[in-house]
Structures are given as C-alpha cells and as structure tokens.
mmCIF file of C-alpha atoms in Angstrom:
data_model
loop_
_atom_site.group_PDB
_atom_site.id
_atom_site.type_symbol
_atom_site.label_atom_id
_atom_site.label_comp_id
_atom_site.label_asym_id
_atom_site.label_seq_id
_atom_site.Cartn_x
_atom_site.Cartn_y
_atom_site.Cartn_z
ATOM 1 C CA MET A 1 1.580 -18.383 0.390
ATOM 2 C CA THR A 2 2.622 -14.959 1.033
ATOM 3 C CA MET A 3 4.337 -13.386 -2.242
ATOM 4 C CA THR A 4 7.471 -11.263 -2.141
ATOM 5 C CA TYR A 5 8.080 -8.492 -4.735
ATOM 6 C CA ARG A 6 11.773 -7.958 -3.797
ATOM 7 C CA GLY A 7 13.443 -7.368 -7.246
ATOM 8 C CA THR A 8 10.554 -5.759 -8.898
ATOM 9 C CA ILE A 9 9.079 -2.572 -9.476
ATOM 10 C CA ALA A 10 5.260 -1.259 -9.004
ATOM 11 C CA LEU A 11 3.732 1.626 -10.546
ATOM 12 C CA ILE A 12 0.731 2.943 -8.735
ATOM 13 C CA THR A 13 -1.345 5.634 -10.106
ATOM 14 C CA GLY A 14 -3.187 7.978 -7.840
ATOM 15 C CA ALA A 15 -0.410 7.446 -5.077
ATOM 16 C CA SER A 16 -0.978 10.609 -3.206
ATOM 17 C CA SER A 17 -3.488 9.715 -1.311
ATOM 18 C CA GLY A 18 -6.121 6.737 -0.025
ATOM 19 C CA LEU A 19 -5.647 3.608 -1.734
ATOM 20 C CA GLY A 20 -2.830 4.586 -3.806
ATOM 21 C CA VAL A 21 -0.841 5.381 -0.623
ATOM 22 C CA GLU A 22 -1.733 1.964 0.976
ATOM 23 C CA PHE A 23 -0.889 -0.010 -1.989
ATOM 24 C CA ALA A 24 2.532 1.787 -2.171
ATOM 25 C CA THR A 25 3.076 1.017 1.304
ATOM 26 C CA GLN A 26 2.084 -2.723 1.240
ATOM 27 C CA PHE A 27 4.128 -3.613 -1.815
ATOM 28 C CA ALA A 28 7.076 -1.485 -0.475
ATOM 29 C CA ALA A 29 6.539 -3.505 2.579
ATOM 30 C CA ARG A 30 7.045 -6.724 0.648
ATOM 31 C CA GLY A 31 10.242 -5.276 -0.990
ATOM 32 C CA ALA A 32 9.176 -3.603 -4.071
ATOM 33 C CA ASP A 33 10.630 -0.640 -5.431
ATOM 34 C CA VAL A 34 7.687 1.926 -6.276
ATOM 35 C CA VAL A 35 7.014 4.496 -8.872
ATOM 36 C CA LEU A 36 4.657 6.954 -7.416
ATOM 37 C CA VAL A 37 2.170 9.094 -9.844
ATOM 38 C CA ALA A 38 -0.204 11.729 -9.563
ATOM 39 C CA ARG A 39 -0.504 15.486 -9.888
ATOM 40 C CA ARG A 40 0.296 16.568 -6.231
ATOM 41 C CA ILE A 41 4.134 16.259 -6.188
ATOM 42 C CA GLU A 42 4.534 17.445 -2.655
ATOM 43 C CA ARG A 43 2.408 14.324 -0.923
ATOM 44 C CA LEU A 44 4.345 12.025 -3.571
ATOM 45 C CA GLU A 45 7.580 13.345 -2.340
ATOM 46 C CA GLN A 46 6.647 13.007 1.319
ATOM 47 C CA LEU A 47 5.249 9.539 0.593
ATOM 48 C CA ALA A 48 8.307 8.377 -1.595
ATOM 49 C CA ALA A 49 10.705 9.610 1.372
ATOM 50 C CA GLU A 50 8.761 7.837 4.001
ATOM 51 C CA LEU A 51 8.986 4.652 2.209
ATOM 52 C CA HIS A 52 12.432 4.765 1.795
ATOM 53 C CA ASP A 53 13.340 5.444 5.327
ATOM 54 C CA ARG A 54 10.808 2.541 6.221
ATOM 55 C CA PHE A 55 11.395 -0.093 3.873
ATOM 56 C CA GLY A 56 14.690 0.671 2.255
ATOM 57 C CA VAL A 57 13.178 0.772 -1.211
ATOM 58 C CA THR A 58 13.500 3.165 -4.026
ATOM 59 C CA ALA A 59 10.531 5.237 -4.407
ATOM 60 C CA THR A 60 10.343 7.488 -7.323
ATOM 61 C CA ALA A 61 7.873 10.276 -7.143
ATOM 62 C CA LEU A 62 6.468 11.383 -10.760
ATOM 63 C CA GLU A 63 4.216 14.308 -11.090
ATOM 64 C CA PHE A 64 2.068 13.497 -14.046
ATOM 65 C CA ASP A 65 -1.731 14.012 -15.225
ATOM 66 C CA LEU A 66 -3.260 11.096 -16.666
ATOM 67 C CA ALA A 67 -6.369 12.918 -17.960
ATOM 68 C CA VAL A 68 -4.537 13.373 -21.258
ATOM 69 C CA PRO A 69 -4.388 11.621 -24.694
ATOM 70 C CA ASP A 70 -1.719 8.910 -24.853
ATOM 71 C CA ALA A 71 -1.447 8.876 -21.180
ATOM 72 C CA GLY A 72 0.214 5.536 -21.314
ATOM 73 C CA GLY A 73 2.307 5.850 -23.786
ATOM 74 C CA ARG A 74 3.725 9.447 -22.144
ATOM 75 C CA LEU A 75 4.235 7.483 -18.955
ATOM 76 C CA ARG A 76 6.172 4.493 -20.185
ATOM 77 C CA ALA A 77 8.242 6.898 -22.450
ATOM 78 C CA GLU A 78 9.035 9.053 -19.241
ATOM 79 C CA LEU A 79 10.114 5.961 -17.130
ATOM 80 C CA ALA A 80 12.062 4.667 -20.309
ATOM 81 C CA GLU A 81 14.262 7.885 -20.019
ATOM 82 C CA ARG A 82 14.738 7.181 -16.388
ATOM 83 C CA GLY A 83 15.695 3.624 -16.789
ATOM 84 C CA ILE A 84 12.515 1.916 -15.274
ATOM 85 C CA THR A 85 10.890 -0.947 -16.379
ATOM 86 C CA VAL A 86 7.731 -2.011 -14.063
ATOM 87 C CA GLN A 87 6.499 -5.557 -13.441
ATOM 88 C CA THR A 88 3.224 -4.541 -11.700
ATOM 89 C CA VAL A 89 0.937 -1.779 -12.380
ATOM 90 C CA ILE A 90 -1.916 -0.623 -10.142
ATOM 91 C CA ASN A 91 -4.399 1.418 -11.989
ATOM 92 C CA ASN A 92 -6.195 3.279 -8.979
ATOM 93 C CA ALA A 93 -6.481 7.204 -9.999
ATOM 94 C CA GLY A 94 -10.213 7.870 -10.644
ATOM 95 C CA PHE A 95 -12.984 9.959 -9.094
ATOM 96 C CA GLY A 96 -16.544 10.080 -8.917
ATOM 97 C CA THR A 97 -19.460 12.700 -9.316
ATOM 98 C CA ARG A 98 -22.938 12.861 -8.050
ATOM 99 C CA GLY A 99 -26.228 14.600 -9.184
ATOM 100 C CA LEU A 100 -28.779 14.233 -11.763
ATOM 101 C CA PHE A 101 -26.744 13.719 -15.039
ATOM 102 C CA ALA A 102 -29.070 16.260 -17.047
ATOM 103 C CA GLU A 103 -27.645 19.023 -14.688
ATOM 104 C CA GLU A 104 -23.956 17.654 -14.363
ATOM 105 C CA ASP A 105 -21.154 19.773 -15.434
ATOM 106 C CA ALA A 106 -20.409 18.241 -19.273
ATOM 107 C CA ALA A 107 -16.494 19.161 -18.827
ATOM 108 C CA VAL A 108 -16.237 17.241 -15.634
ATOM 109 C CA LEU A 109 -17.874 14.301 -16.880
ATOM 110 C CA ALA A 110 -15.455 14.301 -19.834
ATOM 111 C CA SER A 111 -12.769 14.391 -17.485
ATOM 112 C CA GLU A 112 -14.011 11.784 -15.334
ATOM 113 C CA ILE A 113 -14.386 9.211 -18.166
ATOM 114 C CA GLN A 114 -11.069 9.990 -19.413
ATOM 115 C CA LEU A 115 -9.327 9.444 -16.495
ATOM 116 C CA ASN A 116 -11.602 6.499 -14.946
ATOM 117 C CA VAL A 117 -11.826 4.752 -18.509
ATOM 118 C CA ALA A 118 -9.239 6.033 -21.180
ATOM 119 C CA ALA A 119 -6.258 6.393 -18.934
ATOM 120 C CA LEU A 120 -6.736 3.115 -17.488
ATOM 121 C CA VAL A 121 -6.981 1.429 -20.765
ATOM 122 C CA ASP A 122 -4.223 3.449 -22.150
ATOM 123 C CA VAL A 123 -1.647 2.952 -19.133
ATOM 124 C CA SER A 124 -2.743 -0.948 -19.179
ATOM 125 C CA ARG A 125 -2.025 -1.385 -22.731
ATOM 126 C CA ALA A 126 1.150 0.755 -22.655
ATOM 127 C CA PHE A 127 2.668 -1.614 -19.856
ATOM 128 C CA LEU A 128 1.007 -4.999 -20.519
ATOM 129 C CA PRO A 129 3.981 -6.003 -22.820
ATOM 130 C CA ASP A 130 6.471 -5.410 -19.909
ATOM 131 C CA LEU A 131 4.124 -7.179 -17.594
ATOM 132 C CA LEU A 132 3.639 -10.107 -19.663
ATOM 133 C CA ALA A 133 7.718 -10.315 -20.437
ATOM 134 C CA ALA A 134 8.367 -10.671 -16.785
ATOM 135 C CA ALA A 135 5.438 -12.737 -15.460
ATOM 136 C CA GLY A 136 6.119 -16.366 -14.572
ATOM 137 C CA GLY A 137 9.723 -15.521 -13.772
ATOM 138 C CA PRO A 138 11.344 -14.368 -10.816
ATOM 139 C CA ALA A 139 10.382 -10.901 -11.362
ATOM 140 C CA SER A 140 6.781 -11.320 -12.010
ATOM 141 C CA GLY A 141 4.085 -8.928 -10.981
ATOM 142 C CA ALA A 142 0.642 -7.961 -11.395
ATOM 143 C CA LEU A 143 -1.941 -5.737 -13.100
ATOM 144 C CA VAL A 144 -4.400 -4.388 -10.451
ATOM 145 C CA ASN A 145 -7.289 -2.150 -11.862
ATOM 146 C CA ILE A 146 -9.556 -0.337 -9.327
ATOM 147 C CA ALA A 147 -13.333 -0.918 -10.171
ATOM 148 C CA SER A 148 -16.133 -0.502 -7.363
ATOM 149 C CA THR A 149 -19.294 -2.048 -6.195
ATOM 150 C CA ALA A 150 -20.790 0.379 -8.262
ATOM 151 C CA ALA A 151 -19.884 -1.899 -11.061
ATOM 152 C CA TYR A 152 -22.510 -4.434 -10.411
ATOM 153 C CA GLN A 153 -25.708 -2.595 -10.960
ATOM 154 C CA PRO A 154 -26.935 0.554 -12.618
ATOM 155 C CA THR A 155 -26.239 3.752 -10.386
ATOM 156 C CA PRO A 156 -28.879 6.432 -10.642
ATOM 157 C CA PHE A 157 -27.451 10.036 -9.380
ATOM 158 C CA MET A 158 -23.908 8.537 -10.203
ATOM 159 C CA ALA A 159 -24.491 7.216 -13.509
ATOM 160 C CA VAL A 160 -21.438 8.142 -15.293
ATOM 161 C CA TYR A 161 -19.068 6.884 -12.410
ATOM 162 C CA GLY A 162 -21.109 3.437 -12.018
ATOM 163 C CA ALA A 163 -20.833 3.017 -15.860
ATOM 164 C CA THR A 164 -17.296 3.713 -15.819
ATOM 165 C CA LYS A 165 -16.720 1.068 -13.152
ATOM 166 C CA ALA A 166 -18.712 -1.225 -14.797
ATOM 167 C CA PHE A 167 -16.338 -0.805 -17.816
ATOM 168 C CA VAL A 168 -13.295 -1.144 -15.611
ATOM 169 C CA LEU A 169 -14.691 -4.547 -14.250
ATOM 170 C CA HIS A 170 -15.382 -6.434 -17.749
ATOM 171 C CA PHE A 171 -12.369 -4.941 -19.308
ATOM 172 C CA THR A 172 -10.248 -6.271 -16.405
ATOM 173 C CA GLU A 173 -11.803 -9.560 -16.487
ATOM 174 C CA ALA A 174 -11.601 -9.915 -20.267
ATOM 175 C CA VAL A 175 -7.807 -8.756 -20.092
ATOM 176 C CA ALA A 176 -7.405 -11.596 -17.419
ATOM 177 C CA PHE A 177 -8.703 -14.243 -19.694
ATOM 178 C CA GLU A 178 -6.699 -13.164 -22.740
ATOM 179 C CA THR A 179 -3.557 -13.510 -20.398
ATOM 180 C CA ARG A 180 -4.463 -16.446 -18.391
ATOM 181 C CA GLU A 181 -1.579 -18.700 -19.600
ATOM 182 C CA SER A 182 0.970 -15.831 -19.302
ATOM 183 C CA GLY A 183 1.454 -16.505 -15.512
ATOM 184 C CA LEU A 184 0.503 -12.493 -14.892
ATOM 185 C CA LYS A 185 -1.820 -11.802 -12.257
ATOM 186 C CA VAL A 186 -4.853 -9.792 -13.488
ATOM 187 C CA LEU A 187 -7.017 -8.628 -10.966
ATOM 188 C CA ALA A 188 -10.012 -5.988 -10.951
ATOM 189 C CA LEU A 189 -10.708 -4.903 -7.578
ATOM 190 C CA SER A 190 -13.790 -3.541 -6.531
ATOM 191 C CA PRO A 191 -14.281 -1.716 -3.053
ATOM 192 C CA GLY A 192 -17.283 -0.624 -1.505
ATOM 193 C CA ALA A 193 -17.374 2.467 0.797
ATOM 194 C CA THR A 194 -13.627 3.086 1.957
ATOM 195 C CA ARG A 195 -12.358 5.907 3.957
ATOM 196 C CA THR A 196 -10.507 8.125 1.405
ATOM 197 C CA GLU A 197 -10.628 11.428 -0.142
ATOM 198 C CA PHE A 198 -13.263 10.036 -2.658
ATOM 199 C CA PHE A 199 -16.433 11.561 -0.755
ATOM 200 C CA ASP A 200 -14.617 14.800 -0.389
ATOM 201 C CA VAL A 201 -14.486 14.896 -4.165
ATOM 202 C CA VAL A 202 -17.868 13.745 -4.597
ATOM 203 C CA GLY A 203 -18.914 15.899 -2.171
ATOM 204 C CA SER A 204 -21.226 13.937 -0.144
ATOM 205 C CA GLU A 205 -21.185 10.660 2.121
ATOM 206 C CA ALA A 206 -24.727 10.057 0.744
ATOM 207 C CA ALA A 207 -23.327 8.007 -1.936
ATOM 208 C CA ALA A 208 -21.719 5.488 0.476
ATOM 209 C CA VAL A 209 -23.964 2.276 0.766
ATOM 210 C CA GLY A 210 -22.662 -0.127 3.175
ATOM 211 C CA ARG A 211 -20.459 -0.281 6.266
ATOM 212 C CA PHE A 212 -17.085 1.638 5.388
ATOM 213 C CA GLN A 213 -13.667 -0.211 5.367
ATOM 214 C CA THR A 214 -10.160 1.119 5.647
ATOM 215 C CA PRO A 215 -7.694 1.276 2.827
ATOM 216 C CA GLU A 216 -5.555 -1.073 4.720
ATOM 217 C CA GLN A 217 -8.444 -3.514 4.516
ATOM 218 C CA VAL A 218 -9.071 -3.335 0.980
ATOM 219 C CA VAL A 219 -5.529 -3.553 -0.119
ATOM 220 C CA SER A 220 -4.840 -6.292 2.238
ATOM 221 C CA ALA A 221 -7.830 -8.092 0.380
ATOM 222 C CA ALA A 222 -6.257 -7.565 -3.091
ATOM 223 C CA LEU A 223 -2.767 -8.923 -2.051
ATOM 224 C CA ARG A 224 -4.289 -11.988 -0.286
ATOM 225 C CA ALA A 225 -5.934 -12.689 -3.885
ATOM 226 C CA LEU A 226 -2.551 -12.121 -5.612
ATOM 227 C CA ASP A 227 -1.188 -14.482 -3.068
ATOM 228 C CA LYS A 228 -3.131 -17.222 -4.318
ATOM 229 C CA ARG A 229 -2.033 -19.496 -6.893
ATOM 230 C CA SER A 230 -4.953 -19.003 -8.972
ATOM 231 C CA THR A 231 -5.897 -15.486 -8.617
ATOM 232 C CA PRO A 232 -9.475 -14.548 -9.501
ATOM 233 C CA ALA A 233 -10.170 -12.222 -12.304
ATOM 234 C CA SER A 234 -12.319 -10.141 -9.851
ATOM 235 C CA LEU A 235 -12.760 -9.341 -6.288
ATOM 236 C CA VAL A 236 -15.325 -7.348 -4.181
ATOM 237 C CA SER A 237 -13.668 -6.503 -0.843
ATOM 238 C CA GLY A 238 -15.731 -7.328 2.078
ATOM 239 C CA ARG A 239 -17.947 -10.084 2.946
ATOM 240 C CA ALA A 240 -21.016 -8.168 3.130
ATOM 241 C CA ASN A 241 -20.137 -6.079 -0.306
ATOM 242 C CA ALA A 242 -19.357 -9.515 -1.918
ATOM 243 C CA ALA A 243 -22.938 -10.881 -1.016
ATOM 244 C CA THR A 244 -24.370 -7.734 -2.287
ATOM 245 C CA ALA A 245 -22.718 -7.766 -5.371
ATOM 246 C CA ALA A 246 -23.540 -11.559 -5.896
ATOM 247 C CA ALA A 247 -27.115 -10.697 -4.944
ATOM 248 C CA THR A 248 -27.384 -8.323 -8.176
ATOM 249 C CA GLY A 249 -27.003 -11.221 -10.257
ATOM 250 C CA LEU A 250 -30.431 -12.911 -8.821
ATOM 251 C CA LEU A 251 -33.032 -9.831 -9.645
ATOM 252 C CA PRO A 252 -34.254 -8.951 -12.878
ATOM 253 C CA ARG A 253 -32.700 -5.715 -14.413
ATOM 254 C CA GLY A 254 -35.920 -3.821 -13.943
ATOM 255 C CA ALA A 255 -36.011 -4.504 -10.239
ATOM 256 C CA LEU A 256 -32.201 -3.991 -9.788
ATOM 257 C CA LEU A 257 -32.618 -0.558 -11.049
ATOM 258 C CA ALA A 258 -35.460 0.323 -9.045
ATOM 259 C CA VAL A 259 -33.780 -0.954 -5.825
ATOM 260 C CA SER A 260 -30.646 0.657 -6.970
ATOM 261 C CA GLY A 261 -32.305 3.770 -7.375
ATOM 262 C CA ARG A 262 -34.077 3.996 -4.081
ATOM 263 C CA VAL A 263 -30.753 3.214 -2.406
ATOM 264 C CA MET A 264 -28.770 5.986 -4.349
ATOM 265 C CA ALA A 265 -31.619 8.407 -3.755
ATOM 266 C CA ASP A 266 -31.676 7.892 -0.019
#
C-alpha cells in the first residue's frame, strides 16, 4: 500500500540539502504540504518555490537554528503563530566530525551533541502530542529520526558522531514502543554512506564505509517502511548495510571494536 499524505503537513529539519531535500520532495509528491527548516534561507526559499510549482503544495521556508536551548518549543511556537499544525516530523538535521577525540575542537563537539541529540529530542517531545492527536485518523503522519549505520558499533575516529547516532537509534526505538498502540508510525532510519554534503562537512570520504547510496534510494526505503501496515521501529537503508549492521550483533564487543577501529582508520 502506498500512503498518501494529502491533507497533512510534514516538518523537515535540515531541509536545505541532501536527505532533507529528498524527504521534502517525496512527501510533497505524495500531496503533503511541507515546512522546510534550516539556517540557509535562500536554499529553503528556492526549494519551497520548486515544490509548489511541481506539486501544487504549500511549502513554507523557515530559517531557524536548532542548536539552541528549547529548540523544539521555540519552533512549535513559531509554527503556532503561523497557524500551522504538523502531522509528520522528519528530524534530519545533524552533522559529523572525524579525528582523534583528544584533538577535536570542544566547541564543535558540543554543537554536534546539541544538534544531533538534544535538538532531536527537543523537537520530538515538542511535536509528539500533535502527532499522536492525528495518529490513526485521516491526517495521520509519522515521526522519522535519522540515525546512521554508525549507530550499530563503536566508531573510533568518529567517537562522538557514532555515539550520538546510537542514542538516536535507541531513543527512537523506545518511543516507537511507547506509542505502539497509537497508530503513529515511528521510525529510526539508518543510512550508510550517502551522496550528500555530509562528507564535505566531515572533510573527507575516508569515513565512508560500503557502497554509496543516493538520497532518493534512502528516502524511498524509508517511505516503503512507512507504507507497511506494521512499520518497523528501525530500518537500515540498503541490503548490504542491513546485513553488516545485523552482523555486528554476532561479534563479541572487543572483536567488534577492533574491526570497527581498523575499518575507520583505513
């Protein structure tokens, strides 16, 4: 079954590039109005115009910095002032760093944790009551949090990034269980290496493990999972990535750490 999101509004964070653009495009293609959130307003406005022209949906561009305290409450208040109530939230905003932990910039690491973890939790908590209120009805939506294949094992040389994504995975699975009777679809999506600006921010493709996917492949996999009557709490995008993630559960922790360390060092 292919779900339609006509009559709903989807909020996408990190919507100025990569997976955020693709989520906005695919939800708009299914009839959803979209709220595009990021700091690069020019890109958001261009994307909003394109989505309106292509799909006839209402696309709202909102310049907003999620790396601030109470980001979720402030964002929800901003939308309430505009008369916007969302039924779907895609927590896509985030970034990664690479290097020896002892040598990384402490302020950058704090921002990484704030955006990848604190803001995601804050946004999820702020909007979850609205999502639950709509769940199971004609305007039912979803909560999708972007984790990573890095969530499935320790990631030396990307220690903080991997840990933030492990948090996202476990947090989202727990929320999915808590809300399992509501009708709301809650999904932790774990992409592997994807052709986005992520590695431009990291500064190297050395952190990429496995074959690259496109944003379209990753987001299409997520929507197929949401189309299912019983949506899984978590999904690894790509068969090879899924097999690798599953294999991590078969290794002793020490062996897993050694393998991960060698792979990330290479």
